PDB file of N, CA and C and ligand atoms in Angstrom:
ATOM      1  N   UNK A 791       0.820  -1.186   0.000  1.00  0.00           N
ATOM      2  CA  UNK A 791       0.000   0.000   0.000  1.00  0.00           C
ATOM      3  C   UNK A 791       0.867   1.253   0.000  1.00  0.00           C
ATOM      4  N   UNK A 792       1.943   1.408   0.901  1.00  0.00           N
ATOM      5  CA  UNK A 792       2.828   2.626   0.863  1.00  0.00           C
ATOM      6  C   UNK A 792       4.278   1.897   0.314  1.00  0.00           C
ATOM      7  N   UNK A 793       4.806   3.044  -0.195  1.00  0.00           N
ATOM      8  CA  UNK A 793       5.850   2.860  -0.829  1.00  0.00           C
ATOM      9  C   UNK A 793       7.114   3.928  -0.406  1.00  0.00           C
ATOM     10  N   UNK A 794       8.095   3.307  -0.574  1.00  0.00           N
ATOM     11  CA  UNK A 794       9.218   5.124  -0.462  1.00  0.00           C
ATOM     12  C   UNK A 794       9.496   5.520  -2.063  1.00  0.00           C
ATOM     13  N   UNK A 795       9.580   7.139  -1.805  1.00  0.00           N
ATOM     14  CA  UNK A 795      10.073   7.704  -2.384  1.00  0.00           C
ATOM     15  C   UNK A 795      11.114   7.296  -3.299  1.00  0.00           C
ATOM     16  N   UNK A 796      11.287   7.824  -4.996  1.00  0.00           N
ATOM     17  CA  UNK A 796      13.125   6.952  -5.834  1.00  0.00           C
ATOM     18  C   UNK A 796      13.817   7.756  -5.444  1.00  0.00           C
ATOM     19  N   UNK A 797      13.870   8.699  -4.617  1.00  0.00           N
ATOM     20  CA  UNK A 797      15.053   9.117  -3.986  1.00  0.00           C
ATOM     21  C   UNK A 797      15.052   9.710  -2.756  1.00  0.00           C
ATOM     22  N   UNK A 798      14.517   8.341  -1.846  1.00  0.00           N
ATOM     23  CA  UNK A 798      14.655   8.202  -0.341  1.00  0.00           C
ATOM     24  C   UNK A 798      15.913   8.222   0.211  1.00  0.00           C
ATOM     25  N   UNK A 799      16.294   8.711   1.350  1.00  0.00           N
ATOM     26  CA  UNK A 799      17.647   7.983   1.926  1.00  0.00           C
ATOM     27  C   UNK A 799      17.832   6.379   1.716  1.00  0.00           C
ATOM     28  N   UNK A 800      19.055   6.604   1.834  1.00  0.00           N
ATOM     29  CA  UNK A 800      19.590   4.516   1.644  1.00  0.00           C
ATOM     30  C   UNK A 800      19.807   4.354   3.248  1.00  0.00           C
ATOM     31  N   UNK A 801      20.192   4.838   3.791  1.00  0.00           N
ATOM     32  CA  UNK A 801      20.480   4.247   5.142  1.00  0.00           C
ATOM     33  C   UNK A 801      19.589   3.903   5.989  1.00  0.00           C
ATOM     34  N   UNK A 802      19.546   2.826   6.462  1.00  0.00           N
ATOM     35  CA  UNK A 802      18.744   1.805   7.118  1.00  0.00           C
ATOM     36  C   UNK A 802      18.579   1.433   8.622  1.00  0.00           C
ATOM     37  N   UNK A 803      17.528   1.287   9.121  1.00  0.00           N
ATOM     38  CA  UNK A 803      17.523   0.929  11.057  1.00  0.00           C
ATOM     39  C   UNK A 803      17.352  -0.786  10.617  1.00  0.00           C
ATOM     40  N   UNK A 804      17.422  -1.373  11.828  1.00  0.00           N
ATOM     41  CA  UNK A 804      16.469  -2.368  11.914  1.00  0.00           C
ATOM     42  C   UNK A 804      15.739  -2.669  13.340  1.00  0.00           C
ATOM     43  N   UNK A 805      14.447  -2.692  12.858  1.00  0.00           N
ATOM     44  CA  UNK A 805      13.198  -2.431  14.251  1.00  0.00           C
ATOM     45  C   UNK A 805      12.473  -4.004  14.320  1.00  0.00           C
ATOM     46  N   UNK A 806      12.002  -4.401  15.329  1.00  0.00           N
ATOM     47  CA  UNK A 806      10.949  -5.569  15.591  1.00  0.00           C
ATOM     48  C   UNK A 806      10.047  -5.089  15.819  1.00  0.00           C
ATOM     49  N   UNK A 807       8.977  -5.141  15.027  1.00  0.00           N
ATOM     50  CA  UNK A 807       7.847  -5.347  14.958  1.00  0.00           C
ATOM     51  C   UNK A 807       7.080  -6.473  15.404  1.00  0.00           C
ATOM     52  N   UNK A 808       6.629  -6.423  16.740  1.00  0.00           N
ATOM     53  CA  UNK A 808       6.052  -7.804  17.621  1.00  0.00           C
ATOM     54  C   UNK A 808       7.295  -9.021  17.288  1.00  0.00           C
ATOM     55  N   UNK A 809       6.954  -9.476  16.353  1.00  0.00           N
ATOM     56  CA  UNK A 809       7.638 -10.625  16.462  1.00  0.00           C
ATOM     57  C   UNK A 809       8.905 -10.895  15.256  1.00  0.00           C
ATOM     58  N   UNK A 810       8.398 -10.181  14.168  1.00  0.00           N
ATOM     59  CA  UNK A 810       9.462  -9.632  12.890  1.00  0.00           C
ATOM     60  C   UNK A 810      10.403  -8.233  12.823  1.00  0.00           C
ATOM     61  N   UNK A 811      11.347  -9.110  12.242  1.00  0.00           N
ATOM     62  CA  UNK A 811      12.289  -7.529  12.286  1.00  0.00           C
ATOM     63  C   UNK A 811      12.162  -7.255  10.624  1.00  0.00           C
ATOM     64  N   UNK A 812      12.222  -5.930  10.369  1.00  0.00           N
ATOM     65  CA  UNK A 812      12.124  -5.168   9.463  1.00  0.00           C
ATOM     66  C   UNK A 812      13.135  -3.912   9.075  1.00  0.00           C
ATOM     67  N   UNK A 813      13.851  -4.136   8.204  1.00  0.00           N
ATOM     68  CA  UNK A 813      15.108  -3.001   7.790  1.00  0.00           C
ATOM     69  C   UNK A 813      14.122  -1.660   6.917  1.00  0.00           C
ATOM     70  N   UNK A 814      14.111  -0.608   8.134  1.00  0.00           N
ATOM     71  CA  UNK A 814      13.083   0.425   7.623  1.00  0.00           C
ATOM     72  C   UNK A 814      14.330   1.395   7.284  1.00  0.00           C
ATOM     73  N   UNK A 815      14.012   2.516   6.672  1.00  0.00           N
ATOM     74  CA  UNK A 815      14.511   3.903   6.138  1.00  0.00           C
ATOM     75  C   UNK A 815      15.134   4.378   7.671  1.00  0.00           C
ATOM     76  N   UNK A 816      16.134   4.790   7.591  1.00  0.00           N
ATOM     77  CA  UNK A 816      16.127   5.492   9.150  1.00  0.00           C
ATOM     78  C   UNK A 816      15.916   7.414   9.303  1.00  0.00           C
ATOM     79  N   UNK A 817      15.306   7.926   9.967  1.00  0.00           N
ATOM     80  CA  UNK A 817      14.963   9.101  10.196  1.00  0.00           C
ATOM     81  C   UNK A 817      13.553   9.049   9.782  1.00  0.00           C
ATOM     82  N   UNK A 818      12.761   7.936   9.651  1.00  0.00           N
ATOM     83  CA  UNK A 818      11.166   7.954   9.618  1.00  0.00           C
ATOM     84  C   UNK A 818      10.856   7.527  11.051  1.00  0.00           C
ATOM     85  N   UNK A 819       9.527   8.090  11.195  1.00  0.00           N
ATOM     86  CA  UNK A 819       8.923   7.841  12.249  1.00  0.00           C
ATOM     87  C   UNK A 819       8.115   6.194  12.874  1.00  0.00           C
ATOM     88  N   UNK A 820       7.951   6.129  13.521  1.00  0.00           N
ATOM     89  CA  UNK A 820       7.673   4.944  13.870  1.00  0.00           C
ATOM     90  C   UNK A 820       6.478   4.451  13.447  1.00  0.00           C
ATOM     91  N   UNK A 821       5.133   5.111  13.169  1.00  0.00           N
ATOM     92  CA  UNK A 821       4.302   5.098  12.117  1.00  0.00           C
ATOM     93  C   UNK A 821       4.617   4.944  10.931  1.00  0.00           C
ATOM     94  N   UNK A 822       5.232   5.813  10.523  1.00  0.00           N
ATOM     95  CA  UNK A 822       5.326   5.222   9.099  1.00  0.00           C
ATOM     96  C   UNK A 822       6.074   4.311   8.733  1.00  0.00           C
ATOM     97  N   UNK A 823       7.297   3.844   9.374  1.00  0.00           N
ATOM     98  CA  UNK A 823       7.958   2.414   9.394  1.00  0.00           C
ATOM     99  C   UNK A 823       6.678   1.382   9.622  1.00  0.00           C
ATOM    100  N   UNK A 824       5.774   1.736  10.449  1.00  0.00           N
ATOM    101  CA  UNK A 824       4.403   0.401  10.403  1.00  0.00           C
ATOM    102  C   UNK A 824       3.980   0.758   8.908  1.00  0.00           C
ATOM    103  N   UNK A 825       3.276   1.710   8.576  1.00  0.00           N
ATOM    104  CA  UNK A 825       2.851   1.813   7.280  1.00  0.00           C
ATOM    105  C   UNK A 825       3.569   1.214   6.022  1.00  0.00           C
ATOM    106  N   UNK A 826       4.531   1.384   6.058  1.00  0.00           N
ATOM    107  CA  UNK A 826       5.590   0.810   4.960  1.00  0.00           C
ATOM    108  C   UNK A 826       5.785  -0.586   4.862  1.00  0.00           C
ATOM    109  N   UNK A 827       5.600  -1.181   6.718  1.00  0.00           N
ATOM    110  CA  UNK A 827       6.107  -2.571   6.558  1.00  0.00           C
ATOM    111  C   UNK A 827       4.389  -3.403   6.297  1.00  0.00           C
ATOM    112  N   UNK A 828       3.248  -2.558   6.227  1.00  0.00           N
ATOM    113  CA  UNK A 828       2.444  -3.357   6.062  1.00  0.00           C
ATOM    114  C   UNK A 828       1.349  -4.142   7.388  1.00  0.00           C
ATOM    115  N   UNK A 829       2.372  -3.682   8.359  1.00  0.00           N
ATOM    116  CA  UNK A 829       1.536  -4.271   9.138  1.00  0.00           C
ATOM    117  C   UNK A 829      -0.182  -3.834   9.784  1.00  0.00           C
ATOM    118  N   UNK A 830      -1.024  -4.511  10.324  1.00  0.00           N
ATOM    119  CA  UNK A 830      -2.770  -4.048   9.987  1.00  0.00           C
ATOM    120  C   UNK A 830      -3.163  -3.845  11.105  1.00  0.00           C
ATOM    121  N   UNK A 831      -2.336  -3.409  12.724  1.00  0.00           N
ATOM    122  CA  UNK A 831      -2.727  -3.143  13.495  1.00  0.00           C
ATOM    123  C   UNK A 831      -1.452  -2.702  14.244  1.00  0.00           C
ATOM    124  N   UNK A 832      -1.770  -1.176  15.227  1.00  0.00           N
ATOM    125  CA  UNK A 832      -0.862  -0.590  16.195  1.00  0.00           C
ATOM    126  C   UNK A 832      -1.256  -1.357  17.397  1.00  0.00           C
ATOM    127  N   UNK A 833      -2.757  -1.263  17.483  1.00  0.00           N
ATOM    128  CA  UNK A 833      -3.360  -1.477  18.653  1.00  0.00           C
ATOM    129  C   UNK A 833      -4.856  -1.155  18.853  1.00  0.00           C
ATOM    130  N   UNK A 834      -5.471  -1.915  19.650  1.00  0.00           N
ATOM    131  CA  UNK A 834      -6.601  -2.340  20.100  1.00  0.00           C
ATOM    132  C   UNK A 834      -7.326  -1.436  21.129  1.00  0.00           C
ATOM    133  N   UNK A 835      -8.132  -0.613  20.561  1.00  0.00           N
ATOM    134  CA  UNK A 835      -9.001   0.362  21.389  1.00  0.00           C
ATOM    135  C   UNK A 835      -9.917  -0.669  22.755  1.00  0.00           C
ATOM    136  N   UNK A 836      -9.858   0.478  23.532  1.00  0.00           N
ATOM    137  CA  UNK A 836     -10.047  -0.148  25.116  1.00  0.00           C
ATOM    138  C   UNK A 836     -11.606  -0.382  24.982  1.00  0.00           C
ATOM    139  N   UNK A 837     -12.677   0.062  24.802  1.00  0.00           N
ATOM    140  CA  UNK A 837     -13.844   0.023  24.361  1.00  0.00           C
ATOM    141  C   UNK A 837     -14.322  -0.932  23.752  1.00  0.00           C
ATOM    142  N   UNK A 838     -14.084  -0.956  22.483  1.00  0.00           N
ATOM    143  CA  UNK A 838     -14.599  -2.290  21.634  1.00  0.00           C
ATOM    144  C   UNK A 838     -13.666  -3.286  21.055  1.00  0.00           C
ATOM    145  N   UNK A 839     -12.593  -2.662  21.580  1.00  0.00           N
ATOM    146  CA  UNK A 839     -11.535  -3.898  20.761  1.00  0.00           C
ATOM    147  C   UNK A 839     -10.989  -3.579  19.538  1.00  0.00           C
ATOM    148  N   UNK A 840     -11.602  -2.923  18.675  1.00  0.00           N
ATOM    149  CA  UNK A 840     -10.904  -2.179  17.079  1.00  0.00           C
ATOM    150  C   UNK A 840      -9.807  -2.181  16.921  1.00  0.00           C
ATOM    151  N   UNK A 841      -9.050  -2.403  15.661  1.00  0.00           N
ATOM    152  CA  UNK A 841      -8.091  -2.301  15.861  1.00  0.00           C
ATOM    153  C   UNK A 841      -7.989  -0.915  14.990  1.00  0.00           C
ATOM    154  N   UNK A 842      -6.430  -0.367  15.425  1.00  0.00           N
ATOM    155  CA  UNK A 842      -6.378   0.855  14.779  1.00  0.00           C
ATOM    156  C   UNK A 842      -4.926   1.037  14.104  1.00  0.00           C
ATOM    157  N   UNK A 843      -5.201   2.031  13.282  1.00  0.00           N
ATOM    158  CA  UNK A 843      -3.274   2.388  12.856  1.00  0.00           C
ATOM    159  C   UNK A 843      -3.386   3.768  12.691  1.00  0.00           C
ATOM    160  N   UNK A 844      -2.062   4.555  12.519  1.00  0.00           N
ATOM    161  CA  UNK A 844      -1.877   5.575  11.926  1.00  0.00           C
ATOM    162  C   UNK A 844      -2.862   6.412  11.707  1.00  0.00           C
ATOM    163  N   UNK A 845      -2.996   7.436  11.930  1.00  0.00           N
ATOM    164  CA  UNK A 845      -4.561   8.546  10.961  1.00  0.00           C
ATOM    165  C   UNK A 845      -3.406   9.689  10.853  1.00  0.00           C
ATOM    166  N   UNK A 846      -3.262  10.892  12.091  1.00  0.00           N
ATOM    167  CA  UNK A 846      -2.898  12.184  11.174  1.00  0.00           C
ATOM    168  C   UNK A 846      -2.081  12.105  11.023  1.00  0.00           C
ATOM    169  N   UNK A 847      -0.872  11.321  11.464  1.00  0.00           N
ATOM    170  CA  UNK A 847       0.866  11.552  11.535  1.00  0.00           C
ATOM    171  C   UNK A 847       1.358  12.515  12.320  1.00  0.00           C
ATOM    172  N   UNK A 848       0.434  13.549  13.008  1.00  0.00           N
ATOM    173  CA  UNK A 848       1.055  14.573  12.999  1.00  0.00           C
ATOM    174  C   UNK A 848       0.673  14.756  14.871  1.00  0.00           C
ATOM    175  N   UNK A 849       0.363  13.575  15.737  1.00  0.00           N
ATOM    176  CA  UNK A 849       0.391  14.005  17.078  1.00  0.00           C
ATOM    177  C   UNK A 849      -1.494  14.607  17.787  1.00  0.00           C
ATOM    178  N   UNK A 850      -1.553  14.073  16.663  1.00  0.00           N
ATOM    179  CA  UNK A 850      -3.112  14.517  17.078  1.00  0.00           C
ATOM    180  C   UNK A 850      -4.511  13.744  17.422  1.00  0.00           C
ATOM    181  N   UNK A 851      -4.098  12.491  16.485  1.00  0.00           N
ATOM    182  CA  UNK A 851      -5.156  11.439  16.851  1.00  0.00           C
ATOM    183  C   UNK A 851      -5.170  10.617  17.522  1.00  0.00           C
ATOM    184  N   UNK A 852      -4.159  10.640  17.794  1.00  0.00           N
ATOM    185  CA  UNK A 852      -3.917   9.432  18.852  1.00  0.00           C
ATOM    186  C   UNK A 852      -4.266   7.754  18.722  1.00  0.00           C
ATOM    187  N   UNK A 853      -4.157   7.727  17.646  1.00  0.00           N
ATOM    188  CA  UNK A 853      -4.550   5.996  16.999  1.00  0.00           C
ATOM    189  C   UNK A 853      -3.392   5.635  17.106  1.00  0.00           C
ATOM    190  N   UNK A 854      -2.150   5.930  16.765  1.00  0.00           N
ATOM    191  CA  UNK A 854      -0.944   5.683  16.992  1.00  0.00           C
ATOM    192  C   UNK A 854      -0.171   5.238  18.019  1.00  0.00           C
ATOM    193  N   UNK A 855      -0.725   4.789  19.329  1.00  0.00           N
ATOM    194  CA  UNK A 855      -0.015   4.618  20.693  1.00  0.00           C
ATOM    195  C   UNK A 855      -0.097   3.332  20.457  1.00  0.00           C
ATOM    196  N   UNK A 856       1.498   2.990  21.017  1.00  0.00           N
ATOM    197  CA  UNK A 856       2.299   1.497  20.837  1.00  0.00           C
ATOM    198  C   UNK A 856       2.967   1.615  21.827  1.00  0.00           C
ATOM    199  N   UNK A 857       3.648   0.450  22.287  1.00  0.00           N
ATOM    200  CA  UNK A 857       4.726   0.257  22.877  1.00  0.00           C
ATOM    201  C   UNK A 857       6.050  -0.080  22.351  1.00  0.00           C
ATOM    202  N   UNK A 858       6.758   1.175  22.638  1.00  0.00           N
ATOM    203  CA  UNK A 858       8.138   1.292  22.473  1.00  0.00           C
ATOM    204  C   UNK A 858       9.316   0.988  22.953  1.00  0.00           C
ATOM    205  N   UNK A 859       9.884   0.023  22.462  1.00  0.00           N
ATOM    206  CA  UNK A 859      11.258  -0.424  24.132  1.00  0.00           C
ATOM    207  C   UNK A 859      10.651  -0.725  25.407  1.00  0.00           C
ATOM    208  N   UNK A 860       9.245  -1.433  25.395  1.00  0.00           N
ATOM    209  CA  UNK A 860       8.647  -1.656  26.362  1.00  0.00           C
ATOM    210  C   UNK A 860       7.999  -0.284  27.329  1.00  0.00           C
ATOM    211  N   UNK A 861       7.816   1.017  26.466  1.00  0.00           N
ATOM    212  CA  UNK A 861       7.124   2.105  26.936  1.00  0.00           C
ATOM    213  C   UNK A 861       5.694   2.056  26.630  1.00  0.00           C
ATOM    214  N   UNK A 862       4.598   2.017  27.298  1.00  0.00           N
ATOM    215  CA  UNK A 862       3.510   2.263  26.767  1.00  0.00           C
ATOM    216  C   UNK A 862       3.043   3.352  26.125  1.00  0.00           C
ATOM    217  N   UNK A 863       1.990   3.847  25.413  1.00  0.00           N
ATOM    218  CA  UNK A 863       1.447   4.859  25.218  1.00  0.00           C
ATOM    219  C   UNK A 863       2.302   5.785  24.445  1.00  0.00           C
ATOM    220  N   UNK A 864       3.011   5.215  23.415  1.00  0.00           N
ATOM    221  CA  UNK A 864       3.970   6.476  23.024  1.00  0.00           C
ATOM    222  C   UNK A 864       3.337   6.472  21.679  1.00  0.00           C
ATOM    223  N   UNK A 865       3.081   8.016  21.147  1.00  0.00           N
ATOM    224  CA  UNK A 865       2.725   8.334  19.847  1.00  0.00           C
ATOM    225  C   UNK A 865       3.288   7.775  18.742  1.00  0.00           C
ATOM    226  N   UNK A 866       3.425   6.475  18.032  1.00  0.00           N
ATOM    227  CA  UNK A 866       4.437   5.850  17.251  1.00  0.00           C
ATOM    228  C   UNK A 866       4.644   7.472  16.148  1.00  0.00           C
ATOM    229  N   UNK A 867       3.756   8.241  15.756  1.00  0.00           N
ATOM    230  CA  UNK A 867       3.992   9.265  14.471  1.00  0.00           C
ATOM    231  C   UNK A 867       5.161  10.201  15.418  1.00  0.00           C
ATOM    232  N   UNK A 868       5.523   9.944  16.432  1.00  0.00           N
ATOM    233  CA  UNK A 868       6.102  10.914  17.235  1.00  0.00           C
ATOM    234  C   UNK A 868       7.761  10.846  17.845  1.00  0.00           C
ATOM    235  N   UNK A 869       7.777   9.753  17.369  1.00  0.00           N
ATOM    236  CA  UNK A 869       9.027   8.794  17.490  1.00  0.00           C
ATOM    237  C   UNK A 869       9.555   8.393  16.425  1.00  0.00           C
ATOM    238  N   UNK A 870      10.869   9.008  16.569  1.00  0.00           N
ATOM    239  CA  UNK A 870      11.894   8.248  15.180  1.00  0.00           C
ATOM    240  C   UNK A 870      12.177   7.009  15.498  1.00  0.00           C
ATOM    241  N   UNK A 871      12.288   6.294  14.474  1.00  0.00           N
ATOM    242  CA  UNK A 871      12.958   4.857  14.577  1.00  0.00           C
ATOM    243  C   UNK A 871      14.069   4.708  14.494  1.00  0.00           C
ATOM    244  N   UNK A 872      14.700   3.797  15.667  1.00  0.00           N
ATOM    245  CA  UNK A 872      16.327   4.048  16.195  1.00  0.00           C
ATOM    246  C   UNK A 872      16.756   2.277  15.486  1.00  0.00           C
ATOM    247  N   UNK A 873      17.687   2.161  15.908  1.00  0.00           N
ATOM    248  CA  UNK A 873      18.301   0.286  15.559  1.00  0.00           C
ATOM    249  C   UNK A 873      18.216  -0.006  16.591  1.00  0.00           C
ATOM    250  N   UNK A 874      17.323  -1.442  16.454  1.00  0.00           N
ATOM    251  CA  UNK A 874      16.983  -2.370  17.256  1.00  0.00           C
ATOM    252  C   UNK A 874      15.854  -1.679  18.332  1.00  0.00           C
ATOM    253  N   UNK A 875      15.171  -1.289  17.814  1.00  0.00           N
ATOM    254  CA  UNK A 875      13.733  -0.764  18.353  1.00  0.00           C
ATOM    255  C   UNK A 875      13.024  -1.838  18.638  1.00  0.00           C
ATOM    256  N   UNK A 876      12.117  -1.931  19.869  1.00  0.00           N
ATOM    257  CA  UNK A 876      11.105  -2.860  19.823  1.00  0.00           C
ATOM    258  C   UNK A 876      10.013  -2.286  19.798  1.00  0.00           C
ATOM    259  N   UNK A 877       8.733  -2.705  18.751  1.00  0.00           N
ATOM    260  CA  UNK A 877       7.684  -1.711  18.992  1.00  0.00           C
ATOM    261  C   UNK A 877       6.598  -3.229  19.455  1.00  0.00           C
ATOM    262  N   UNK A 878       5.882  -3.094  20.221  1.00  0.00           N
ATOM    263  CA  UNK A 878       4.634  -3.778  20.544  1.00  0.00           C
ATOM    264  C   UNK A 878       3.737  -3.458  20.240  1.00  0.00           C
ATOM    265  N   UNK A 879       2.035  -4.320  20.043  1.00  0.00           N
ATOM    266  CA  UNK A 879       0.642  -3.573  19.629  1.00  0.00           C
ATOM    267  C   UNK A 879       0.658  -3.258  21.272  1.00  0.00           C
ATOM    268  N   UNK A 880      -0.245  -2.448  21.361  1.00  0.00           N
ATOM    269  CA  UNK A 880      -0.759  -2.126  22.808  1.00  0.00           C
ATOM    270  C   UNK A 880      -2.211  -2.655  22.724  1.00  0.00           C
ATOM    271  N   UNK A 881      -2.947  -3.234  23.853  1.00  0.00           N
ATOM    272  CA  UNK A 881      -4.220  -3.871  23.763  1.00  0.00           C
ATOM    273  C   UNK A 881      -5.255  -2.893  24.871  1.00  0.00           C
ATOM    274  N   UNK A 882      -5.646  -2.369  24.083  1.00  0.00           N
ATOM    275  CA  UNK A 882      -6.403  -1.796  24.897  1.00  0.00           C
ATOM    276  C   UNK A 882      -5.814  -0.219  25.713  1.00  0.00           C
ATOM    277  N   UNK A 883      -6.106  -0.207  26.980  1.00  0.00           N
ATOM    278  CA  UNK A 883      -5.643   0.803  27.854  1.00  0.00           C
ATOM    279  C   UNK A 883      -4.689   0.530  28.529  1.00  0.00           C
ATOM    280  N   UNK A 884      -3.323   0.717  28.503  1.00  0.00           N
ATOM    281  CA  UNK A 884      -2.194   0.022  28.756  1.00  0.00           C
ATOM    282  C   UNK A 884      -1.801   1.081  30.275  1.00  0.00           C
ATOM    283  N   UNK A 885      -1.373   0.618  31.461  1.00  0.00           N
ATOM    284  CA  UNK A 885      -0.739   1.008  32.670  1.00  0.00           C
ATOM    285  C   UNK A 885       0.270   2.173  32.357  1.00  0.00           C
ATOM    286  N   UNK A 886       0.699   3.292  32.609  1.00  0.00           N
ATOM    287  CA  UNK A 886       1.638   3.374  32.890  1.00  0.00           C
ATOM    288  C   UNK A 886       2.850   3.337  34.553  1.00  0.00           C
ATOM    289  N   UNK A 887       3.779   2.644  34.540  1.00  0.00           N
ATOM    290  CA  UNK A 887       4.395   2.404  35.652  1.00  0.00           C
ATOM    291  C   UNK A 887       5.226   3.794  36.293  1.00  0.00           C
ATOM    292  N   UNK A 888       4.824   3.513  37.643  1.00  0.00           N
ATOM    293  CA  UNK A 888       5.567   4.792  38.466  1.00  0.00           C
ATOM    294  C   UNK A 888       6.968   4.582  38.506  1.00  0.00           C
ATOM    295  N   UNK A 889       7.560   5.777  38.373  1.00  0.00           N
ATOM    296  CA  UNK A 889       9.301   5.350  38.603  1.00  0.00           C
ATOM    297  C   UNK A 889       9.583   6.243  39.872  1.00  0.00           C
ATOM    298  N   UNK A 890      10.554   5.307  40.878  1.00  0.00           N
ATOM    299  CA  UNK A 890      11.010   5.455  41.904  1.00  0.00           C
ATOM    300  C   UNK A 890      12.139   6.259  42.121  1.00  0.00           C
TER     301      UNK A 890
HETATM  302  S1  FES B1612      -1.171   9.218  13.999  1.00  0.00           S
HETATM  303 FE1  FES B1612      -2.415  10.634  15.006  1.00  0.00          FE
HETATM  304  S2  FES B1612      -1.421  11.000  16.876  1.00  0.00           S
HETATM  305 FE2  FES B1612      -0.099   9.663  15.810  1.00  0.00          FE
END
């Protein structure tokens, strides 16, 4: 469905996606590394279960919250993708933990 640009950067991350790793563009965001790789869900609205991805890119809709390096709730459109990223779906309404 999405494609890069013929004259994208060449240099490359590599991120896990749940359970697959994927050699994305590096200096894209963590949304659109999902968009690119295809995959059909960020995560699972707390309500009915839906699944959701991506909408504005831009920090506003909030369909985008994944877990990052084991962070909950982080805006994937809001986050660059680093090497060796772990991104998780988030299910629902995910905890965040107090730090001591
Ligand atoms: S895609 Fe809308 S807030 Fe991230």
């Amino acid at each position: 469905m999405f494609r890069l640009l013929e004259d994208s950067a060449t240099d490359t991350v590599t991120v896990r996606i749940e359970d697959r790793e994927y050699d994305v563009p590096a200096g894209i965001s963590v949304a659109a590394a999902v968009l690119l790789c295809a995959v059909n869900k960020l995560r699972n609205t707390p309500v009915s279960g839906s699944p959701r991805l991506p909408y504005c890119m831009m920090g506003i809709c909030f369909d985008c919250l994944v877990s990052i390096d084991g962070v909950p709730n982080r805006q994937a459109c809001q986050v660059e993708v680093a090497q060796n990223m772990t991104i998780e779906y988030q299910q629902g309404a995910a905890e965040l933990q107090q730090r001591e």
